[in-house]
Coordinates of C-alpha atoms in Angstrom, one line a residue:
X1 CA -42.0 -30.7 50.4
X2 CA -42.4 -30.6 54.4
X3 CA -42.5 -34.4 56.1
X4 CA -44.7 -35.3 59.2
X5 CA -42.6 -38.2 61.2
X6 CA -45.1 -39.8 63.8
X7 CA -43.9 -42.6 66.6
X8 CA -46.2 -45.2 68.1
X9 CA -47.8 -46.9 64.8
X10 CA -50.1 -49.4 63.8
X11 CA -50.9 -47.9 67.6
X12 CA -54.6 -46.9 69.2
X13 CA -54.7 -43.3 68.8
X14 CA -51.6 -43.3 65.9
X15 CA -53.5 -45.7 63.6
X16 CA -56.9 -43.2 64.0
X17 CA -54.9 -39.9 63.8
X18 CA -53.3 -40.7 60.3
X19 CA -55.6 -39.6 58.0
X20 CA -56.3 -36.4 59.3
X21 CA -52.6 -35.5 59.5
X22 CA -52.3 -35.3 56.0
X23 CA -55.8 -34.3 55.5
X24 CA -54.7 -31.1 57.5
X25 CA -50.9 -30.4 55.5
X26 CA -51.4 -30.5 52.0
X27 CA -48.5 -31.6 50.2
X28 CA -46.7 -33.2 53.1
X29 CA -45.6 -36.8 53.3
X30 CA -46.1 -39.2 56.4
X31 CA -43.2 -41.2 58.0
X32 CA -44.1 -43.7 60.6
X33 CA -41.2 -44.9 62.8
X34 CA -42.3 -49.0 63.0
X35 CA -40.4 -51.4 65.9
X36 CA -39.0 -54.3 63.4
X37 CA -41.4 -56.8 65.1
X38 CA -44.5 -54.5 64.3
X39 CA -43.7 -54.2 60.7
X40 CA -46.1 -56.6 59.4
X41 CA -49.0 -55.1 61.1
X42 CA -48.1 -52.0 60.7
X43 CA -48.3 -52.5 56.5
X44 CA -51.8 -54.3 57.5
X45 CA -53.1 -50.9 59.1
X46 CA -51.6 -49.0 56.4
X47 CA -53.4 -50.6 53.4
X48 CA -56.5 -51.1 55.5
X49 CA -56.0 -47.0 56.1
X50 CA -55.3 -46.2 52.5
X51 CA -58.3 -48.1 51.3
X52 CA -60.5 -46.3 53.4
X53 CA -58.8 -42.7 52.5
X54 CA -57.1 -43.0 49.1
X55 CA -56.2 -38.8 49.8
X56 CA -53.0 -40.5 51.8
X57 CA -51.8 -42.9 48.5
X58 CA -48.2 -42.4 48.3
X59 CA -47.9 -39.9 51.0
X60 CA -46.9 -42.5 53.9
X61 CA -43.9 -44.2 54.9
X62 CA -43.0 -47.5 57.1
X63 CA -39.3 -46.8 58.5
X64 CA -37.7 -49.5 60.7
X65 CA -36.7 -47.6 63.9
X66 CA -36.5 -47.7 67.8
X67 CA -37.2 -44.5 69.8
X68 CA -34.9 -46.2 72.9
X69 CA -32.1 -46.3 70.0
X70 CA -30.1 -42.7 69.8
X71 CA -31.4 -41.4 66.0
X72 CA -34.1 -43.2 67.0
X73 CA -32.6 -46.3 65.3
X74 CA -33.3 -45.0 61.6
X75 CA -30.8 -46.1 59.2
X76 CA -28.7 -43.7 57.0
X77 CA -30.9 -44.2 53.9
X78 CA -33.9 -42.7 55.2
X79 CA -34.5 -39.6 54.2
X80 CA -35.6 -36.8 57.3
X81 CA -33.8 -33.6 56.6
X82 CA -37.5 -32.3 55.1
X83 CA -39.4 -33.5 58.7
X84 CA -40.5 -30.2 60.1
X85 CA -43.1 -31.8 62.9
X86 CA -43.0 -34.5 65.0
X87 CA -45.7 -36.6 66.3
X88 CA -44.6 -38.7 69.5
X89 CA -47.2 -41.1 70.6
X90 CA -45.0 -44.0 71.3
X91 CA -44.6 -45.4 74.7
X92 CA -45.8 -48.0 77.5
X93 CA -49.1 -47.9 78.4
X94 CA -49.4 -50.4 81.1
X95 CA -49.8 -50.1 84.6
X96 CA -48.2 -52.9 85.8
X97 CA -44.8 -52.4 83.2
X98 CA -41.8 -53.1 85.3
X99 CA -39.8 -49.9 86.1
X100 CA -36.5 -50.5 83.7
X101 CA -38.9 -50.8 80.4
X102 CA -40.8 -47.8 81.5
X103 CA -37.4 -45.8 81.8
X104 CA -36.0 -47.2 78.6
X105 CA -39.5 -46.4 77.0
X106 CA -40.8 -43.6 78.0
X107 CA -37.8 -41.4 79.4
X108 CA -34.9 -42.5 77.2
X109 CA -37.4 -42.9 74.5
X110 CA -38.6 -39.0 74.8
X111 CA -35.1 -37.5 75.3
X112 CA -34.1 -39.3 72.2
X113 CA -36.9 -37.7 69.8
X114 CA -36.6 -34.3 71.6
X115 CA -32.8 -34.8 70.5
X116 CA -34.1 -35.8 66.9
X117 CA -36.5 -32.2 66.8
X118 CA -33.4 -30.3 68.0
X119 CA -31.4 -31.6 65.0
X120 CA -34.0 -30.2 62.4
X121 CA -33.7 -26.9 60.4
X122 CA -37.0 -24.7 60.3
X123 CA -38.5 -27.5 63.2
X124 CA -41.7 -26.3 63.7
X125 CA -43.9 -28.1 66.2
X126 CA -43.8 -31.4 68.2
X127 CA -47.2 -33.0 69.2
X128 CA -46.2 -35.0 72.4
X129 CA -48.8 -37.2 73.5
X130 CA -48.6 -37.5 77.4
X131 CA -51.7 -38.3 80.1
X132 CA -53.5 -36.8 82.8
X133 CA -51.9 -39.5 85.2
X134 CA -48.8 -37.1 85.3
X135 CA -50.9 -36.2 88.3
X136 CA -50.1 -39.2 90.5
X137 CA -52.2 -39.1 93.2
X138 CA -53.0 -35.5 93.6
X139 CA -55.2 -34.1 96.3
X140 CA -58.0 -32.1 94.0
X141 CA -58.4 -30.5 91.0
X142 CA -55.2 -31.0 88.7
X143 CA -55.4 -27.8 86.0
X144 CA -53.5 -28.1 82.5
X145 CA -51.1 -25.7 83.5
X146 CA -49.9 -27.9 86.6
X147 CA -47.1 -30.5 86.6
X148 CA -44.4 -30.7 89.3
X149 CA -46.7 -30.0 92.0
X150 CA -45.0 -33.0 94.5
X151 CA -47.2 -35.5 94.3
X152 CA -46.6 -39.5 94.3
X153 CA -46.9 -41.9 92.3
X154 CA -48.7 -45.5 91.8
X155 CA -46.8 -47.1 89.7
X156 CA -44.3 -46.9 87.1
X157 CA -46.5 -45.9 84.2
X158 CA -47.5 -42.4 86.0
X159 CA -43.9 -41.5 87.2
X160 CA -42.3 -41.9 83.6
X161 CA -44.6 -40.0 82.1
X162 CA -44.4 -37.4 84.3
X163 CA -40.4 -37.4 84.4
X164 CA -40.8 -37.6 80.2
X165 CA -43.5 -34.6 80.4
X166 CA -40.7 -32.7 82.4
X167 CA -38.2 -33.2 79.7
X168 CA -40.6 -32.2 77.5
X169 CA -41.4 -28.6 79.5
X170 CA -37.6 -27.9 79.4
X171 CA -37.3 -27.9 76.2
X172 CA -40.3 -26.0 75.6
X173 CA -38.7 -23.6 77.9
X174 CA -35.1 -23.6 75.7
X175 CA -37.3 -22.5 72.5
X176 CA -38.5 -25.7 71.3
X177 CA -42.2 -25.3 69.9
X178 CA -44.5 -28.1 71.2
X179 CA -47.8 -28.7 72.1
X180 CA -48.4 -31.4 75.1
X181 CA -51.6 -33.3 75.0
X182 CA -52.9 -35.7 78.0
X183 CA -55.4 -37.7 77.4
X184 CA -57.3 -39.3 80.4
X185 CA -58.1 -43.1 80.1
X186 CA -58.8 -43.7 76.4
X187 CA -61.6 -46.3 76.2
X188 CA -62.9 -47.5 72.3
X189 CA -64.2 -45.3 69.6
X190 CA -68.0 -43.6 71.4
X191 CA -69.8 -44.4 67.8
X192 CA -68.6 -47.9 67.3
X193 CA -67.1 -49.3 70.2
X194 CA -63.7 -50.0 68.6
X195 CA -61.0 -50.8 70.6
X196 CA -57.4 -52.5 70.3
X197 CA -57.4 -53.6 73.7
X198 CA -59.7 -54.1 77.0
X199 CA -58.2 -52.4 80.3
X200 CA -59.2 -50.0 82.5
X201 CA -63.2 -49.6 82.7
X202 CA -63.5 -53.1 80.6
X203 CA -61.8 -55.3 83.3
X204 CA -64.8 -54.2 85.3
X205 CA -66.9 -55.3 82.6
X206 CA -64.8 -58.9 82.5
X207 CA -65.3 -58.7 86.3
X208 CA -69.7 -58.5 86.1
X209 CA -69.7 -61.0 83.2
X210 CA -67.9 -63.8 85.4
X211 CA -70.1 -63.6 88.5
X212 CA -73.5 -65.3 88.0
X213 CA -76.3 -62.8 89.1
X214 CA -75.2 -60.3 91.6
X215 CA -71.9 -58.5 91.2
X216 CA -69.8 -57.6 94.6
X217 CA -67.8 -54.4 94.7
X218 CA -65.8 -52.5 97.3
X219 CA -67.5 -49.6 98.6
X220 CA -66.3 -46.9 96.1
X221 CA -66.4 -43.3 97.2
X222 CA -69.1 -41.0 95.6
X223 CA -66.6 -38.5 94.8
X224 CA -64.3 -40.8 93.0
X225 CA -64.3 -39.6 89.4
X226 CA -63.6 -41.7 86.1
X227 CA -61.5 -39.6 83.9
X228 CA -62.6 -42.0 81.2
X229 CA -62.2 -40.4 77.5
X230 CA -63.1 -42.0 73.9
X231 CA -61.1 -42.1 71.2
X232 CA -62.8 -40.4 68.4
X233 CA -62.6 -37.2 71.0
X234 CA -59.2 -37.3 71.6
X235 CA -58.2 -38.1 68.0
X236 CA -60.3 -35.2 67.1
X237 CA -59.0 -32.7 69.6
X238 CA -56.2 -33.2 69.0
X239 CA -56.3 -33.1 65.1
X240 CA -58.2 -29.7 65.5
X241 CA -55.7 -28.3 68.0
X242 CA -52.1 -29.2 66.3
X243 CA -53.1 -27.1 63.6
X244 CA -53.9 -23.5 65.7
X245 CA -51.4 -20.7 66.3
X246 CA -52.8 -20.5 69.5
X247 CA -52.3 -23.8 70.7
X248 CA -48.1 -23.7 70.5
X249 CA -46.9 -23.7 73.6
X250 CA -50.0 -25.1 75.4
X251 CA -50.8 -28.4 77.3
X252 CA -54.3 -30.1 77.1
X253 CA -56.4 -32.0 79.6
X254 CA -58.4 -34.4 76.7
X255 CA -60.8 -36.1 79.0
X256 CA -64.7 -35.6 80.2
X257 CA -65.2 -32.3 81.5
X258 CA -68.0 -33.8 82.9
X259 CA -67.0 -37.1 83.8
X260 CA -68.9 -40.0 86.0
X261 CA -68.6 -41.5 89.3
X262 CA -66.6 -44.3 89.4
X263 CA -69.7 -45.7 90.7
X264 CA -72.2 -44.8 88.0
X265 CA -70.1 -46.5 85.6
X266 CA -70.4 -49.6 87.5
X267 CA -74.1 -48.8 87.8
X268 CA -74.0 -48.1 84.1
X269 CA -72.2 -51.7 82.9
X270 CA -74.0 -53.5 85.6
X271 CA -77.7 -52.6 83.8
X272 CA -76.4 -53.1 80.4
X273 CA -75.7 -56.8 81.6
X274 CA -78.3 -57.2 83.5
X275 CA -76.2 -57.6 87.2
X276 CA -77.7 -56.6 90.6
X277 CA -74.6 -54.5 92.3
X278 CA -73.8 -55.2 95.8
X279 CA -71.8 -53.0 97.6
X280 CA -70.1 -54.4 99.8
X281 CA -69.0 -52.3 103.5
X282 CA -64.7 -53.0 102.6
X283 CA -62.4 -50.3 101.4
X284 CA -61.3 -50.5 98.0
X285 CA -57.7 -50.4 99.6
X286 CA -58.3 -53.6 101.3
X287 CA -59.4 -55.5 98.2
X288 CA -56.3 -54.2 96.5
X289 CA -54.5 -55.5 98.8
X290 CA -56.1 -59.3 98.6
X291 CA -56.0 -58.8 94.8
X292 CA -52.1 -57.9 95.5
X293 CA -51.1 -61.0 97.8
X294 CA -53.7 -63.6 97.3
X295 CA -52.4 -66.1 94.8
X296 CA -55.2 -66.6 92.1
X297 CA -57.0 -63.6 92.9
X298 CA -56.8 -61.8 90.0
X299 CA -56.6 -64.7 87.5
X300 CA -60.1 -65.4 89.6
X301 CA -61.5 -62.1 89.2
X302 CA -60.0 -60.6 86.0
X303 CA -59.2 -57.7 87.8
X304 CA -55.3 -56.7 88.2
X305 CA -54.3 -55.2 91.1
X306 CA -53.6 -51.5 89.9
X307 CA -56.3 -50.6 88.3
X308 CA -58.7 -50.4 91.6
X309 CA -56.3 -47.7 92.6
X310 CA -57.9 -45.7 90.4
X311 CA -61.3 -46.8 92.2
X312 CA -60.2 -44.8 95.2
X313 CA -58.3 -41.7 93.5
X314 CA -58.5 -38.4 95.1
X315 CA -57.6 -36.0 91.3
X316 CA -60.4 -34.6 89.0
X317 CA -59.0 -32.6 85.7
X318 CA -59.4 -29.6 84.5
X319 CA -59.5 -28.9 80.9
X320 CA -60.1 -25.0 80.6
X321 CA -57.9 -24.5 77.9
X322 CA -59.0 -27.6 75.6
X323 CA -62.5 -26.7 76.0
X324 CA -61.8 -22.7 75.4
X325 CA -59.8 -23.7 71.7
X326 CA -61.8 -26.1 70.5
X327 CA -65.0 -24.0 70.7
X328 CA -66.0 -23.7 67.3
X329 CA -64.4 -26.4 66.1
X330 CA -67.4 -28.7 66.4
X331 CA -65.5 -30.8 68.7
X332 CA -66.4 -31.7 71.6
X333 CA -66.7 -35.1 74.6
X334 CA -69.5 -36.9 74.3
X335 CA -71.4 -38.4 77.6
X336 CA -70.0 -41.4 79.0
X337 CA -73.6 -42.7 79.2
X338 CA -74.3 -42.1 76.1
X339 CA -71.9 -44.8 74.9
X340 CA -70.8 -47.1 77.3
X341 CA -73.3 -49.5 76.0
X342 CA -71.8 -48.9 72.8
X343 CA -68.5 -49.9 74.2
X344 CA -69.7 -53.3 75.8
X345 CA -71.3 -54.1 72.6
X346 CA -68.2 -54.6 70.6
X347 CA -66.3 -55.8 73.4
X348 CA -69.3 -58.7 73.4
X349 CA -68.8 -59.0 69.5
X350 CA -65.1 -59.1 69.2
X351 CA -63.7 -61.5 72.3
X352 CA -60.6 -61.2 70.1
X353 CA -58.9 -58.4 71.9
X354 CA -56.9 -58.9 75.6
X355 CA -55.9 -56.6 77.7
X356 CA -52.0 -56.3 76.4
X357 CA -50.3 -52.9 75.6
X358 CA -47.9 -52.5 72.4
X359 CA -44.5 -52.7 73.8

């Protein structure tokens, strides 16, 4: 009997993706690589999971292990020598994560289960989970076939996932089969709402819901797109495409082909919560900058420094090859417009949730 080995659960997208893995692979078994510390939640999830899919009873495993560990920190009792696919969603998604966790993380991390696939007889895919910000701050459109193309950087977040998505490419080039997906920012679930954690698009949301009345922004340029991407679309796409031929060997945009301004989706949140937007004549480069060096700023405004870089970002994304193989799937991005509200809904109904990343 084949095994399925997956990194980065009770995660976001990890938690969501489970039960179609072994929907898809009849007959395999699930092991999910756990941090110690995330053990408890992660046997949470899993009942939670199994109740709501009994197909998966007895088919998944919680394994104590550490992707920054060399075996990935799995102890000699656990049983691998049947995982034939890999999974690899684990890693730091934070902008602001200093740069030695992001190397230990994401780099050391990646090289460590690329060691792991190399070791297995009859391998047959790994299903790396990377993002669009590979990109850095490229000048245009950035197409799925595009990587080292020498652009910079914002923070530490984009650079080691580009450096991991290099390691990645190599071994695709040595013979290792693989498929690279990168999704764009991942907001909650477009038919619920449901999130883990509010960043990105909902710190603009925190932002409106402080201010009484009007809401000041920075002038944001027209052009400026959101690469924003919900969760049931990436969990989808991705589901659909690890299981093609076709799609070996192939990397993935997952985000809107059609995606907003960075300004409609203030326009969009700011009419959903009933705020008059002012825009204000100051470059978003110059509020960064206060938000940077003015003591209190952010705590003020709830909004952290790095993410209005993405408020004056020069990429857009292509995404010819997702869009080609998943036609006739039924899969396909919904409209941001069509469920932001959705997304500020359960953000309004579950004040639970912070902005923190799994580490």
């Amino acid at each position: 009997m084949s095994a399925v080995l997956m990194t980065g659960f009770p995660g976001f997208l990890g938690s969501a993706l489970l039960p179609g893995i072994l929907a898809r692979r009849e007959g395999a078994s699930l092991i999910c690589l756990v941090q110690a510390r995330h053990m408890d939640e992660a046997k949470a999830k899993l009942a939670a999971i199994q109740a709501a899919h009994p197909h998966i009873a007895d088919r998944v495993q919680l394994v104590e292990g550490d992707i920054t560990v060399s075996g990935l920190g799995l102890s000699d009792s656990v049983a691998v020598e049947d995982v034939t696919e890999v999974w690899h969603l684990a890693a730091v998604y934070d902008l602001a994560v200093p740069e030695d966790i992001a190397k230990l993380v994401n780099i050391t991390g990646t090289e460590n289960v690329l060691q792991f696939c190399r070791e297995r007889s009859g391998f047959r895919r790994l299903q790396y989970v990377s993002t669009c910000y590979v990109s850095g701050r490229y000048d245009g459109e950035f197409t799925e076939d595009m990587l080292e193309e020498g652009q910079e950087f914002q923070n530490h977040y984009e650079e080691t996932k580009y450096e991991a998505e290099r390691l990645v490419r190599a071994a695709m080039a040595d013979g290792l089969p693989a498929t690279i997906y990168r999704p764009g920012i991942v907001v909650g679930d477009s038919r619920t709402g449901e999130t883990q954690k509010y960043d990105g698009p909902y710190f603009v949301a925190s932002y409106m819901k402080r201010l009484p009345g009007a809401t000041f922004l920075p002038n944001v340029d027209k052009n400026v797109m959101a690469s924003l991407v919900p969760r049931d679309y990436v969990i989808a796409a991705m589901d659909a495409l690890s299981v093609l031929d076709k799609s070996e060997g192939k990397t993935y945009q997952l985000t809107d082909p059609n995606p907003p301004s960075a300004r409609e989706v203030a326009e969009i949140f700011g009419k959903h919560l009933g705020k008059r937007l002012v825009w204000l004549p100051i470059p978003v480069s110059v509020v960064r900058g206060l938000l940077d060096t003015v003591p209190g700023m952010e705590l003020l405004t709830g909004l952290p420094a790095e993410t209005l870089d993405y408020f004056a970002f020069p990429t857009t994304y292509g995404t010819a090859h997702a869009v080609a193989d998943l036609e006739g799937t039924g899969v396909s991005c919904p409209r941001f417009r069509d469920y932001a509200d959705t997304l500020l809904d359960f953000m309004a109904a579950h004040p639970e949730f912070d902005s923190k990343a799994m580490v």
